[in-house]
Amino acid sequence: MLIVAVAWPTTAIAASARALEPEVPEIVSPDAGAKPEPEVKPEVKPEVKPEADAEPEPTSSGKVNLTVEDYEKRQLDLRAEQAALHWQEGKRLYDNGRYAEAAVEFERSYAAVQASATLYSVALSYERAGRPVEAVRALRRYLQLPECAELPMEERTIDCAAQRPEAESALAEQQRRVGELMITLGEGVELREIRVAGRTVPLDDFPLVLLPGTVDVEVFGLLPEERRSRPAYITPGEVSTLYVAPFETKVTRPVVRPEDRTERVDTLRLARRKRQLKSAFWVGTGLTAASGIALAVTGGLARYYHRRFAANKCDALCYEKDGNDELILDEDGAPIPLGGPNNDLYPHEDEANFERYRPVANAMVGVTVGLGVATALVGVFAFRKQQSATTTDRRRARAHVRVGGSGLAVRW
């Protein structure tokens, strides 16, 4: 793709600038393929100048008095000269492959004289430089210009888009390489500033053309505390929408007097203490239940083996006896054990199991009773009804604990 306006001569820029004057007829745009007609000056004598082109005479102080028309004409000539200089520099940079620098020079030339060929060259330079975001912006600006084909030949100027089909094709190609970000405001949302990747962007610039990827977006409301930050994901060839929901309304806190603050602190402290006591009560209830289950198991085992021991235990030393309940002696005169000399029928195993579980069951009785009493005391304090904080006469319940004959005795 070539830059059609590269060969645009400096004289065309100067003529384009003069075309802004109302007295001079508009010049056919070079972009439209029409060459400007050469200016025909009337043949006059060298010593006589036309009144319109006569140089202003200096005053006695050496200063030159300029009319408004002369001043505007000089400004237009100066702008045309600046545009020509930047154009030539941009053309040189473009020919040397320095496209990004050439685009800057073409931008400066377009700022001096708004010629459509210059703007089209800006877009193509950015395209060659691999900067699709700037290329899309320049091409969109170019396509906003009036179309030369719709204007009569005598009405065409340098600011009409003569290469609209080429620009539309280039824009479609570049748009596939970039994405757009759109901001949608919720009901009643007013923003004072929007920052995209740390750069402030006016709300009128949206949809904003960006490179694909993730970008941080910060929005600021009218109030200092109204601020949000979130990432936006830019997809090539698509428009990403960022919704800004209404900001939360600030809640005005009531004025709290010092005495009210103290009373509230006491109330909060008591409430926190009651929550802790309730937690301790339920923990104690669980431990008491577990201890009761362990007591039932160990006590049951101890009682079971005690019954077995009592049932299997024999009288005396378990020797054989006759019908008169007298010991039967052997040849040596010694009593004969039941079951034979090598068979001891005494229930030693049942006795050992009973002695093993009895102390454990006795210990679990004490643990269960202690846990039950402690849990009951904690429950009394945790679930008692709290008096109003505004009551002047605050009575505190006192508990008296003493050791009784059957355990602990609590008196209120």
XYZ file of C-alpha atoms in Angstrom:
412
model
C 0.000 0.000 0.000
C 1.563 3.320 -1.075
C 1.209 6.792 0.251
C -0.493 8.672 -2.521
C 0.199 12.051 -0.980
C 3.968 11.599 -0.722
C 4.579 13.527 -3.934
C 2.358 16.405 -2.891
C 4.450 19.548 -3.619
C 5.007 22.397 -1.234
C 3.191 24.825 -3.513
C 0.037 22.761 -3.138
C 0.235 23.134 0.634
C 0.639 26.872 0.344
C -2.234 27.038 -2.080
C -4.305 24.885 0.265
C -3.675 27.286 3.118
C -4.650 30.258 0.988
C -7.822 28.417 0.047
C -9.079 29.119 3.540
C -9.412 32.799 2.662
C -12.940 33.728 1.623
C -11.767 35.988 -1.188
C -9.839 33.256 -2.999
C -11.758 30.481 -4.823
C -11.406 26.961 -3.385
C -8.702 24.785 -4.937
C -9.365 21.313 -6.260
C -7.851 18.753 -3.915
C -4.732 16.941 -5.117
C -6.235 13.791 -3.576
C -9.062 13.912 -6.120
C -6.600 13.665 -8.995
C -7.156 17.239 -10.214
C -4.215 19.590 -10.544
C -4.647 23.165 -9.377
C -4.827 25.678 -12.140
C -1.782 27.947 -12.300
C -2.347 31.396 -10.964
C -2.489 33.999 -13.736
C -1.249 37.385 -12.675
C -2.141 40.493 -14.684
C 0.675 41.921 -16.717
C 1.802 45.143 -15.078
C 4.827 47.345 -15.171
C 7.674 46.393 -12.828
C 7.607 49.677 -10.952
C 3.887 49.497 -10.285
C 2.402 46.811 -8.003
C -1.227 45.918 -7.669
C -2.820 47.497 -4.695
C -3.741 44.102 -3.212
C -0.109 42.888 -3.355
C 1.525 46.135 -2.306
C 3.814 45.826 0.704
C 2.740 47.907 3.686
C 4.847 51.020 4.104
C 6.869 51.358 7.307
C 6.037 54.185 9.683
C 8.443 56.831 10.907
C 9.313 54.619 13.910
C 10.336 51.731 11.651
C 7.294 49.549 12.450
C 4.988 48.204 9.789
C 1.267 48.735 10.102
C -0.596 45.599 8.996
C -4.258 45.320 8.299
C -6.308 42.371 9.541
C -6.329 40.880 6.053
C -2.547 41.215 5.736
C -2.001 39.614 9.147
C -4.251 36.682 8.364
C -2.551 36.217 5.008
C 0.870 36.135 6.645
C -0.350 33.599 9.223
C -1.687 31.366 6.467
C 1.585 31.625 4.564
C 3.498 30.745 7.746
C 1.274 27.727 8.394
C 1.695 26.577 4.814
C 5.458 26.899 5.122
C 5.497 24.893 8.388
C 3.266 22.237 6.861
C 5.596 21.938 3.876
C 8.678 21.556 6.096
C 7.107 18.839 8.258
C 5.775 17.110 5.143
C 9.198 16.929 3.506
C 10.767 15.645 6.737
C 8.015 13.014 7.107
C 8.499 11.905 3.508
C 12.250 11.543 4.083
C 11.739 9.477 7.240
C 9.118 7.314 5.525
C 11.438 6.581 2.597
C 14.156 5.564 5.089
C 11.838 3.106 6.873
C 11.468 5.211 10.041
C 7.687 5.007 9.992
C 6.905 5.978 13.579
C 8.958 9.177 13.308
C 7.436 9.891 9.897
C 3.935 9.624 11.410
C 4.840 12.288 13.977
C 6.032 14.664 11.274
C 2.900 14.057 9.196
C 0.808 14.779 12.293
C 2.569 18.126 12.679
C 2.026 18.902 9.016
C -1.676 18.075 9.351
C -1.945 20.317 12.426
C -0.665 23.230 10.331
C -2.776 22.556 7.235
C -5.539 19.974 7.473
C -5.028 18.176 4.179
C -6.681 14.767 3.878
C -3.653 13.312 2.074
C -1.519 14.152 5.103
C -3.936 12.419 7.482
C -4.014 9.342 5.254
C -0.220 9.298 5.289
C -0.314 9.423 9.113
C -2.476 6.287 9.185
C -0.287 4.389 6.718
C 2.884 5.347 8.622
C 1.452 3.985 11.857
C 0.376 0.842 10.033
C 3.895 0.287 8.696
C 5.310 0.993 12.175
C 3.238 -1.831 13.686
C 1.082 0.426 15.864
C -2.490 -0.631 15.051
C -4.116 1.484 17.780
C -2.831 4.761 16.351
C -3.517 3.541 12.801
C -7.175 2.815 13.622
C -7.626 6.232 15.202
C -6.096 8.027 12.198
C -8.143 6.005 9.695
C -11.363 6.766 11.566
C -10.524 10.460 11.508
C -9.888 10.189 7.776
C -13.191 8.463 7.095
C -15.040 11.223 8.958
C -13.997 13.692 6.251
C -16.435 14.436 3.416
C -16.192 12.143 0.413
C -14.709 13.760 -2.681
C -16.813 11.706 -5.102
C -19.992 13.241 -3.722
C -18.808 16.808 -4.352
C -18.695 18.594 -7.710
C -15.258 19.148 -9.152
C -15.348 22.871 -8.474
C -16.272 22.308 -4.801
C -13.626 19.760 -3.964
C -11.040 20.870 -1.418
C -7.947 19.369 0.146
C -9.913 18.137 3.182
C -12.118 15.567 1.387
C -11.406 11.812 1.529
C -10.394 10.810 -1.964
C -9.126 7.349 -0.937
C -12.107 6.202 1.075
C -12.232 2.586 -0.292
C -8.550 2.038 0.488
C -9.002 3.563 3.965
C -12.017 1.358 4.706
C -10.090 -1.757 3.691
C -7.106 -0.752 5.823
C -9.381 0.016 8.793
C -11.043 -3.409 8.599
C -7.619 -5.065 8.598
C -6.308 -3.059 11.574
C -9.471 -3.523 13.651
C -8.844 -7.269 13.753
C -5.633 -6.562 15.672
C -7.113 -4.359 18.388
C -10.058 -4.361 20.790
C -12.305 -1.679 22.210
C -13.345 -0.811 25.742
C -16.769 0.693 26.449
C -17.898 2.177 29.779
C -21.538 1.761 30.844
C -22.692 3.788 33.855
C -25.357 2.610 36.267
C -28.386 4.686 37.171
C -27.382 7.940 38.837
C -23.607 7.334 38.501
C -21.514 10.426 37.803
C -17.769 10.186 37.292
C -15.158 12.887 37.583
C -12.244 10.856 36.236
C -11.459 7.567 34.479
C -7.967 6.107 34.353
C -7.005 3.342 31.962
C -3.591 1.812 32.663
C -2.790 4.840 34.824
C -3.678 7.367 32.105
C -6.643 9.717 32.428
C -9.112 9.232 29.565
C -12.117 11.523 28.941
C -15.474 9.809 28.912
C -16.092 11.097 25.360
C -13.132 9.021 24.082
C -14.975 5.756 24.728
C -15.182 3.251 23.097
C -11.414 3.317 23.592
C -9.166 1.454 21.146
C -6.629 -0.723 23.007
C -4.250 -3.564 22.336
C -5.484 -7.064 23.331
C -4.772 -8.132 26.892
C -5.617 -7.117 30.442
C -5.765 -3.458 31.425
C -6.473 -1.870 34.817
C -9.377 0.591 34.905
C -9.982 3.027 37.776
C -13.154 5.092 38.091
C -13.593 8.026 40.476
C -16.960 9.392 41.556
C -17.780 12.884 42.723
C -17.001 12.066 46.367
C -13.477 11.211 47.582
C -14.475 7.764 48.865
C -16.214 6.840 45.582
C -13.436 4.914 43.883
C -13.269 1.526 42.197
C -10.555 -0.424 40.431
C -10.925 -3.576 38.380
C -9.236 -5.250 35.392
C -10.742 -5.242 31.901
C -10.043 -7.986 29.375
C -9.578 -6.726 25.811
C -10.274 -9.275 23.055
C -9.075 -8.674 19.459
C -11.852 -7.560 17.139
C -14.452 -7.245 19.932
C -15.904 -4.546 22.166
C -15.534 -5.192 25.924
C -18.067 -3.455 28.171
C -17.215 -2.367 31.726
C -20.265 -1.691 33.897
C -19.915 0.852 36.700
C -22.560 0.119 39.323
C -23.909 2.858 41.634
C -21.652 3.662 44.535
C -22.756 2.681 48.020
C -24.431 5.441 49.992
C -22.401 6.538 52.970
C -24.165 5.835 56.253
C -24.125 8.750 58.686
C -23.283 7.553 62.143
C -25.215 9.110 65.037
C -23.417 11.245 67.574
C -22.512 9.177 70.620
C -22.118 10.833 74.007
C -19.249 9.741 76.286
C -21.629 8.208 78.844
C -23.459 6.363 76.082
C -20.165 5.124 74.744
C -19.180 3.774 78.179
C -22.536 2.097 78.609
C -22.288 0.568 75.146
C -18.797 -0.725 75.886
C -20.086 -2.368 79.071
C -22.987 -3.886 77.184
C -20.716 -5.231 74.487
C -18.339 -6.632 77.087
C -21.169 -8.419 78.875
C -22.547 -9.758 75.601
C -19.122 -11.067 74.621
C -18.713 -12.681 78.030
C -22.109 -14.366 77.736
C -21.168 -15.742 74.332
C -17.990 -17.166 75.810
C -19.891 -18.694 78.729
C -22.427 -20.246 76.368
C -19.636 -21.765 74.318
C -18.018 -23.113 77.492
C -21.376 -24.529 78.632
C -21.922 -26.496 75.453
C -18.332 -27.740 75.495
C -18.774 -28.795 79.119
C -22.041 -30.522 78.262
C -20.300 -32.528 75.574
C -17.435 -33.471 77.869
C -19.856 -34.454 80.647
C -21.800 -36.650 78.237
C -18.604 -38.312 77.006
C -17.440 -38.860 80.583
C -20.820 -40.365 81.465
C -20.577 -42.798 78.567
C -17.052 -43.819 79.616
C -18.296 -44.273 83.207
C -21.130 -46.497 82.045
C -18.779 -48.672 79.992
C -16.060 -49.108 82.647
C -18.586 -49.553 85.454
C -20.470 -52.174 83.465
C -17.273 -54.122 82.754
C -16.207 -53.991 86.394
C -19.608 -55.287 87.557
C -19.615 -58.035 84.914
C -16.247 -59.450 85.926
C -17.128 -59.157 89.619
C -20.183 -61.356 89.082
C -18.162 -63.912 87.153
C -15.530 -64.006 89.876
C -18.158 -64.519 92.555
C -19.877 -67.288 90.577
C -16.695 -69.222 89.762
C -15.000 -68.857 93.132
C -14.983 -72.097 95.161
C -14.955 -72.515 98.946
C -11.757 -72.910 100.967
C -8.868 -73.746 98.667
C -10.964 -75.691 96.139
C -10.086 -79.220 97.436
C -12.098 -82.344 96.933
C -14.510 -83.261 99.762
C -16.612 -86.237 100.625
C -20.301 -86.393 101.412
C -19.696 -85.241 104.972
C -17.953 -82.082 103.677
C -14.576 -83.411 104.821
C -11.362 -83.171 102.801
C -10.230 -86.209 100.902
C -6.578 -87.018 101.521
C -4.138 -88.769 99.219
C -1.637 -91.504 100.153
C 0.663 -88.969 101.726
C -2.140 -87.398 103.762
C -2.359 -84.184 101.656
C -5.708 -82.816 100.385
C -6.483 -83.454 96.728
C -7.208 -80.257 94.607
C -10.326 -80.192 92.461
C -9.617 -81.272 88.887
C -6.424 -83.018 89.793
C -3.026 -82.016 91.139
C -2.078 -79.964 88.015
C -5.444 -78.281 87.419
C -6.105 -75.036 89.360
C -9.786 -74.073 89.086
C -9.470 -70.736 90.931
C -10.898 -67.804 88.694
C -7.683 -65.788 88.615
C -8.535 -64.087 85.238
C -11.931 -62.837 86.396
C -10.371 -61.453 89.546
C -7.685 -59.628 87.537
C -10.221 -58.039 85.152
C -12.367 -56.903 88.026
C -9.374 -55.277 89.762
C -8.459 -53.571 86.462
C -11.827 -51.888 85.727
C -12.870 -51.023 89.287
C -10.399 -48.116 89.847
C -11.114 -46.729 86.371
C -14.846 -46.733 87.033
C -14.331 -45.031 90.413
C -12.183 -42.319 88.744
C -14.749 -41.732 86.022
C -17.412 -41.194 88.685
C -15.413 -38.307 90.103
C -14.643 -36.809 86.676
C -18.258 -37.010 85.547
C -19.572 -35.412 88.716
C -16.994 -32.617 88.525
C -17.720 -31.863 84.903
C -21.451 -31.897 85.544
C -21.213 -29.449 88.447
C -18.875 -27.084 86.538
C -21.091 -27.187 83.471
C -24.156 -26.434 85.542
C -22.488 -23.402 87.129
C -21.382 -22.075 83.746
C -24.881 -22.603 82.345
C -26.432 -20.614 85.190
C -24.269 -17.589 84.399
C -24.540 -18.018 80.636
C -28.321 -18.216 80.429
C -29.416 -15.942 83.243
C -31.483 -12.918 82.266
C -29.433 -9.724 82.003
C -30.812 -6.601 83.635
C -31.243 -3.425 81.601
C -28.143 -1.260 81.334
C -30.165 1.864 82.124
C -31.244 0.555 85.525
C -29.470 2.452 88.231
C -29.899 -0.280 90.819
C -27.845 -3.101 89.372
C -27.852 -6.198 91.528
C -25.351 -8.916 91.044
C -26.174 -12.508 91.952
C -23.748 -14.087 94.377
C -23.132 -17.815 94.526
C -21.912 -19.626 97.638
C -20.331 -23.023 97.137
C -19.580 -25.396 99.970
C -18.711 -29.045 100.352
C -21.638 -31.138 101.523
C -21.968 -34.714 102.605
C -22.860 -35.926 99.111
C -20.757 -33.483 97.069
C -20.769 -29.727 96.255
C -23.672 -27.539 97.437
C -24.433 -24.242 95.655
C -26.524 -21.575 97.389
C -27.620 -18.264 95.803
